[in-house]
Coordinates of C-alpha atoms and ligand atoms in Angstrom, one line a residue:
M1 CA -8.1 -12.5 35.0
S2 CA -8.7 -9.3 36.6
G3 CA -7.0 -8.6 40.1
H4 CA -5.4 -4.8 38.5
G5 CA -9.0 -3.5 38.7
F6 CA -9.7 -4.1 35.1
L7 CA -9.7 -6.6 32.0
R8 CA -8.1 -7.4 29.6
I9 CA -10.0 -7.6 26.3
A10 CA -8.6 -8.5 23.0
A11 CA -10.0 -6.9 20.4
E12 CA -8.7 -8.4 17.1
E13 CA -9.2 -12.2 18.0
A14 CA -9.3 -14.4 14.5
F15 CA -11.7 -17.3 14.2
A16 CA -12.6 -19.6 10.9
P17 CA -15.2 -22.0 10.6
A18 CA -13.8 -25.3 8.5
E19 CA -16.5 -24.9 5.6
V20 CA -14.5 -21.4 5.0
L21 CA -11.0 -22.6 5.1
D22 CA -12.5 -25.6 2.8
R23 CA -13.6 -22.7 0.5
Y24 CA -9.9 -21.2 0.8
R25 CA -8.0 -24.8 -0.7
K26 CA -10.1 -25.1 -3.4
L27 CA -10.0 -21.5 -4.6
I28 CA -6.9 -22.0 -4.5
D29 CA -6.0 -25.5 -5.8
A30 CA -8.6 -24.3 -8.5
G31 CA -5.9 -21.6 -9.7
T32 CA -8.5 -19.3 -11.4
L33 CA -7.7 -16.0 -8.3
N34 CA -5.9 -13.7 -9.4
D35 CA -4.4 -12.6 -5.9
P36 CA -0.4 -14.1 -5.1
G37 CA -0.8 -13.1 -1.7
F38 CA -3.9 -15.2 -0.2
T39 CA -2.3 -17.7 -3.2
S40 CA 1.1 -17.5 -0.6
L41 CA 0.0 -17.0 2.7
M42 CA -3.2 -18.9 3.3
G43 CA -1.1 -21.9 0.7
F44 CA 1.1 -21.7 3.4
Y45 CA -1.5 -22.1 6.7
L46 CA -3.2 -24.7 5.1
G47 CA 0.2 -26.4 5.0
S48 CA 1.7 -29.3 7.4
S49 CA 3.9 -26.8 8.8
P50 CA 4.5 -26.9 12.1
R51 CA 3.7 -23.2 12.3
A52 CA 0.3 -23.7 10.6
R53 CA -0.5 -26.4 12.0
Q54 CA -0.1 -24.6 15.8
V55 CA -2.0 -21.8 14.6
M56 CA -5.3 -23.3 11.9
G57 CA -5.6 -25.9 15.2
R58 CA -6.5 -22.8 17.3
M59 CA -8.4 -21.1 14.3
T60 CA -11.8 -23.6 14.3
D61 CA -12.3 -23.6 18.4
L62 CA -14.8 -21.4 19.4
G63 CA -14.8 -23.3 22.9
K64 CA -12.4 -25.4 25.0
L65 CA -8.9 -24.7 22.9
R66 CA -9.5 -21.6 22.4
L67 CA -11.3 -20.6 26.3
R68 CA -7.7 -22.0 27.9
D69 CA -5.6 -20.2 26.1
M70 CA -7.2 -17.7 26.8
D71 CA -7.7 -18.2 30.3
E72 CA -3.5 -19.0 30.4
S73 CA -2.8 -15.3 29.0
G74 CA -5.4 -13.2 31.1
I75 CA -7.4 -12.6 28.0
A76 CA -11.2 -12.2 29.4
K77 CA -13.1 -11.7 26.5
Q78 CA -11.8 -11.6 22.9
I79 CA -13.8 -9.7 20.3
L80 CA -13.6 -12.5 17.3
S81 CA -13.9 -11.9 13.7
L82 CA -13.5 -13.9 10.8
T83 CA -10.1 -14.7 9.3
S84 CA -8.3 -12.7 6.7
P85 CA -9.1 -12.1 3.7
G86 CA -12.9 -12.7 5.5
V87 CA -15.3 -13.9 2.4
Q88 CA -13.9 -11.1 0.1
V89 CA -11.8 -13.7 -2.2
F90 CA -15.1 -15.1 -3.3
D91 CA -17.5 -14.9 -5.8
G92 CA -19.7 -12.0 -4.7
A93 CA -22.7 -15.3 -4.0
T94 CA -20.5 -17.3 -2.6
A95 CA -19.3 -14.2 -0.7
V96 CA -22.3 -12.9 0.8
A97 CA -24.0 -16.4 2.0
L98 CA -20.6 -17.7 3.7
A99 CA -20.8 -14.2 5.5
Q100 CA -23.7 -15.2 7.1
S101 CA -23.3 -18.8 7.7
S102 CA -19.4 -17.4 9.5
N103 CA -22.2 -14.5 10.8
D104 CA -24.3 -16.6 12.7
Q105 CA -21.8 -19.1 13.8
L106 CA -20.2 -16.5 15.7
A107 CA -23.1 -15.8 17.0
E108 CA -23.4 -19.0 18.3
A109 CA -20.1 -19.3 20.4
I110 CA -21.9 -15.7 21.8
R111 CA -24.2 -17.4 23.1
N112 CA -22.5 -20.5 24.1
H113 CA -19.9 -18.8 26.5
P114 CA -21.5 -15.7 27.8
G115 CA -18.9 -12.8 28.4
R116 CA -15.8 -14.6 26.5
F117 CA -16.5 -13.2 23.4
D118 CA -17.9 -10.7 21.3
G119 CA -17.9 -10.4 17.6
L120 CA -17.5 -8.5 14.5
A121 CA -19.5 -9.4 11.3
A122 CA -17.9 -10.4 7.9
V123 CA -19.4 -8.7 5.0
A124 CA -18.7 -9.0 1.4
P125 CA -18.3 -5.3 -0.6
Q126 CA -18.5 -7.5 -4.1
D127 CA -22.4 -6.9 -3.4
P128 CA -22.3 -3.7 -1.4
P129 CA -25.8 -3.7 -0.3
A130 CA -26.3 -6.8 0.6
A131 CA -23.2 -6.1 3.0
A132 CA -25.0 -2.9 4.4
K133 CA -28.2 -5.8 5.1
E134 CA -25.6 -7.9 6.2
L135 CA -23.8 -5.6 9.0
E136 CA -28.0 -4.4 9.7
R137 CA -28.7 -8.1 10.8
A138 CA -26.0 -9.1 12.8
V139 CA -25.8 -6.0 14.4
R140 CA -30.0 -5.6 15.1
R141 CA -30.7 -9.8 15.1
L142 CA -27.2 -11.5 15.9
G143 CA -26.2 -8.6 18.3
L144 CA -22.3 -8.3 16.7
K145 CA -20.4 -5.1 17.7
G146 CA -19.2 -3.5 14.1
A147 CA -18.3 -4.9 11.2
I148 CA -14.6 -5.9 9.5
V149 CA -13.4 -5.5 6.3
N150 CA -10.2 -7.2 5.3
S151 CA -8.4 -4.6 2.9
H152 CA -8.7 -4.8 -1.2
T153 CA -11.5 -6.9 -2.1
H154 CA -10.4 -8.2 -5.8
G155 CA -8.1 -5.2 -6.1
E156 CA -10.4 -2.9 -4.9
Y157 CA -10.7 0.0 -2.2
L158 CA -13.1 1.2 0.3
D159 CA -12.8 5.1 -1.4
D160 CA -14.6 3.4 -4.6
P161 CA -18.0 5.5 -4.0
K162 CA -19.6 2.1 -5.3
F163 CA -18.7 1.1 -1.8
W164 CA -20.3 3.9 0.3
D165 CA -23.2 1.7 1.1
I166 CA -20.8 -0.4 3.6
F167 CA -20.0 3.1 5.6
E168 CA -23.3 4.4 5.5
A169 CA -25.2 1.1 7.2
A170 CA -22.2 1.6 9.4
A171 CA -22.7 4.9 11.1
A172 CA -26.1 4.9 10.8
L173 CA -26.1 1.6 13.1
D174 CA -23.1 3.4 15.1
V175 CA -20.7 0.4 14.9
P176 CA -17.6 0.8 13.9
L177 CA -16.0 -0.5 10.9
Y178 CA -12.6 -2.3 12.0
L179 CA -10.6 -1.8 8.7
H180 CA -7.8 -4.9 9.1
P181 CA -4.2 -6.2 7.3
N182 CA -4.7 -8.7 4.1
T183 CA -1.5 -9.4 1.3
P184 CA -1.4 -5.6 -0.8
S185 CA -3.3 -6.1 -3.8
P186 CA -2.1 -7.2 -6.8
A187 CA -1.2 -4.2 -8.4
M188 CA 1.3 -3.8 -6.4
I189 CA 2.8 -7.6 -4.8
A190 CA 5.3 -7.9 -6.5
P191 CA 8.0 -6.3 -5.4
L192 CA 7.3 -7.3 -2.1
L193 CA 6.4 -10.6 -2.5
E194 CA 9.7 -10.9 -4.0
R195 CA 11.6 -11.0 -0.9
G196 CA 9.3 -12.5 1.2
L197 CA 7.7 -8.6 2.7
D198 CA 4.0 -9.4 1.3
G199 CA 2.5 -10.5 5.2
A200 CA 2.9 -9.6 8.3
I201 CA 6.1 -8.1 8.4
F202 CA 5.4 -4.9 6.3
G203 CA 3.5 -5.4 3.3
F204 CA 0.3 -5.9 5.6
A205 CA 1.0 -2.5 7.0
V206 CA 2.2 -1.0 3.8
E207 CA -1.4 -2.3 2.0
T208 CA -3.5 -1.4 4.6
G209 CA -2.0 2.0 5.7
M210 CA -2.5 3.2 1.9
H211 CA -5.9 1.5 1.7
M212 CA -7.4 3.4 5.2
L213 CA -5.2 6.7 3.6
R214 CA -7.1 6.8 0.7
I215 CA -10.1 6.5 2.6
V216 CA -8.9 9.9 4.4
V217 CA -8.4 11.9 1.7
S218 CA -11.3 10.5 -1.1
G219 CA -14.0 12.2 1.7
V220 CA -15.5 9.2 3.4
F221 CA -15.7 11.3 6.8
D222 CA -16.4 14.5 5.4
R223 CA -19.3 12.4 4.2
F224 CA -19.7 10.2 7.2
P225 CA -19.0 12.5 10.0
R226 CA -19.7 10.0 12.5
L227 CA -18.1 7.1 10.7
R228 CA -16.0 4.9 13.3
M229 CA -13.1 2.9 12.1
V230 CA -10.2 0.6 14.3
L231 CA -6.9 0.0 12.6
G232 CA -4.7 -2.8 13.6
H233 CA -0.9 -2.7 14.4
L234 CA -0.3 0.6 16.0
G235 CA -2.8 2.1 13.2
E236 CA -0.5 0.4 10.2
A237 CA 2.5 2.5 10.9
L238 CA 0.5 6.1 9.8
P239 CA 0.4 8.0 13.1
Y240 CA 4.2 8.1 12.0
W241 CA 3.7 10.5 9.3
F242 CA 0.1 12.5 10.7
F243 CA 2.8 15.7 10.0
R244 CA 3.9 14.9 6.7
I245 CA 0.7 13.8 5.7
D246 CA -0.4 17.0 6.5
F247 CA 2.1 19.1 5.3
M248 CA 2.1 17.5 1.7
H249 CA -1.7 17.2 1.6
R250 CA -2.1 20.5 2.1
A251 CA 0.2 21.5 -0.7
M252 CA -1.0 19.0 -3.3
V253 CA -4.5 20.7 -2.8
A254 CA -2.8 24.1 -3.3
A255 CA -0.5 23.0 -6.5
N256 CA -3.9 21.7 -8.1
R257 CA -1.8 18.5 -9.2
Y258 CA -3.7 15.8 -9.0
P259 CA -7.8 16.1 -10.1
T260 CA -8.6 12.9 -7.5
V261 CA -6.8 15.4 -4.5
K262 CA -9.9 17.6 -2.8
K263 CA -10.3 19.6 0.1
L264 CA -11.0 18.8 3.1
D265 CA -12.7 20.0 5.8
R266 CA -10.4 19.1 8.2
K267 CA -6.4 17.8 8.1
P268 CA -5.9 14.6 7.3
S269 CA -4.7 13.3 10.7
D270 CA -8.1 15.3 12.2
Y271 CA -10.3 12.3 10.9
L272 CA -7.3 9.4 11.6
K273 CA -7.4 11.1 15.7
E274 CA -11.0 11.4 15.8
N275 CA -12.7 9.3 13.8
V276 CA -10.4 6.5 13.9
W277 CA -8.9 3.8 17.0
V278 CA -5.8 1.7 17.1
T279 CA -5.7 -1.7 18.1
T280 CA -1.6 -2.9 19.5
S281 CA -2.4 -6.4 17.8
G282 CA 0.8 -7.8 17.0
M283 CA 2.7 -5.0 18.6
A284 CA 3.6 -6.0 22.0
W285 CA 6.9 -3.1 22.2
Q286 CA 6.0 -0.1 24.8
P287 CA 8.0 2.9 22.0
P288 CA 5.0 2.8 19.6
I289 CA 2.1 2.2 22.0
L290 CA 3.6 4.7 24.1
Y291 CA 4.1 7.0 21.5
C292 CA 0.4 6.4 19.7
Q293 CA -1.1 7.5 23.1
S294 CA 0.8 10.6 23.1
V295 CA 0.0 11.4 19.4
L296 CA -3.6 10.1 19.5
G297 CA -4.7 10.5 22.9
A298 CA -5.2 7.8 25.9
D299 CA -8.8 7.3 24.9
R300 CA -7.4 5.8 21.1
V301 CA -5.4 2.6 21.8
L302 CA -7.1 -0.5 22.4
Y303 CA -5.4 -3.6 23.4
A304 CA -6.1 -6.5 20.5
M305 CA -3.0 -9.9 20.7
D306 CA -3.9 -11.5 17.5
Y307 CA -4.7 -14.5 17.8
P308 CA -4.1 -17.6 16.7
Y309 CA -1.2 -16.1 14.4
Q310 CA 0.3 -13.9 17.6
F311 CA -0.3 -16.2 20.8
V312 CA 2.8 -15.5 23.2
P313 CA 1.2 -15.1 26.3
E314 CA 4.4 -13.7 27.8
E315 CA 3.7 -10.5 25.5
V316 CA 0.6 -9.9 27.6
K317 CA 3.3 -8.5 30.7
V318 CA 4.9 -6.1 28.4
T319 CA 1.5 -4.7 28.3
D320 CA 0.7 -5.1 31.8
D321 CA 4.3 -3.1 32.8
L322 CA 4.3 0.0 30.5
P323 CA 5.1 2.8 32.9
I324 CA 1.7 5.1 32.4
S325 CA -1.4 5.8 35.4
D326 CA -3.7 2.3 36.4
S327 CA -6.3 4.6 34.8
D328 CA -4.6 5.1 31.3
K329 CA -4.1 1.0 31.6
K330 CA -7.8 0.2 32.6
K331 CA -8.7 2.3 29.4
L332 CA -6.2 0.3 26.8
Y333 CA -7.4 -3.3 28.6
Q334 CA -11.1 -2.2 28.9
T335 CA -12.6 0.6 28.7
N336 CA -11.7 1.8 25.6
A337 CA -12.6 -1.0 23.8
E338 CA -16.2 -1.1 26.0
M339 CA -16.4 2.4 24.1
V340 CA -15.4 1.9 20.7
F341 CA -17.5 -1.3 19.8
S342 CA -19.9 -0.6 22.5
L343 CA -20.4 -3.6 24.3
A344 CA -22.2 -2.3 27.4
Q345 CA -25.1 -1.8 25.5
P346 CA -26.9 -4.8 23.9
L347 CA -28.6 -3.9 20.7
V348 CA -30.4 -6.9 20.4
T349 CA -33.8 -7.5 19.7
N350 CA -36.2 -10.2 19.6
F351 CA -37.8 -9.8 16.6
A352 CA -35.9 -12.3 14.5
Ligands
MN1 MN1 -5.0 -9.4 12.9

């Protein structure tokens, strides 16, 4: 598992209670939800193709099968989160209740397998005060290490101040918020769906990169300067765009072209370098990993596998073979995750 002077911690690893999957199925069957991306993608994964069965067979497992896969691929620890889109497709009351039960089950799995799992809380952005409360419960009482939000919630984005209770709670608790992909929102999915580009191939990055940029330019990090966020898939392409984003943002503020584009305390890329960490989930390719380390710094890039969607044990070797120093490799695999998610400092208190 180690033997290289580091432990491999994988930071974006999915699970789902069977109850959540059953509710996804019922929601799709009812035909009442306007979310073509969810219906298409989750409809596929709840189907009977070999790929769907392989992924979903592992999704619900928080024991033997998962631990065997981790051992075979050299993963010491998974940081688990409820699979995308989490509880965000449900009505508010259902979402709040399912986030709680899912977090309770996650905490139980972490207790049952000491040292092998940590977790991020599911929250229901549909009810921001309840989401903030659940995040506090999950961190203080369940020992979870932050929260995950799967991009849009019924087509809405977190830069809307009505959601800022969630940022406030994360900043106050000093835990990160992982902005995980979702299929593009109903307002932008049509041209992607027509060519099968809505999912992991590209649509996730379009949706999630845009969402992160909305958060940046809305001034969330000026309001919550200590807020930490995490992006998967090597930053959903944003690090490649820093130069142009900064240049154009400055130009647009100067031209006063949009009433919603305001001057920020710092350049957009400053927030993306200083408030945001990125993981390598689904991106087992050396050039962009090295690029992100050079642009963001070796302290800002973390390993993730994206299990069980991406379970290709040979890909670990791609990361092992990166032409970087042993100390940077330890940062990538272990210590950056320990730092961002405060893994070394159990926050669980006994007042439950
Ligand atoms: Mn993922």
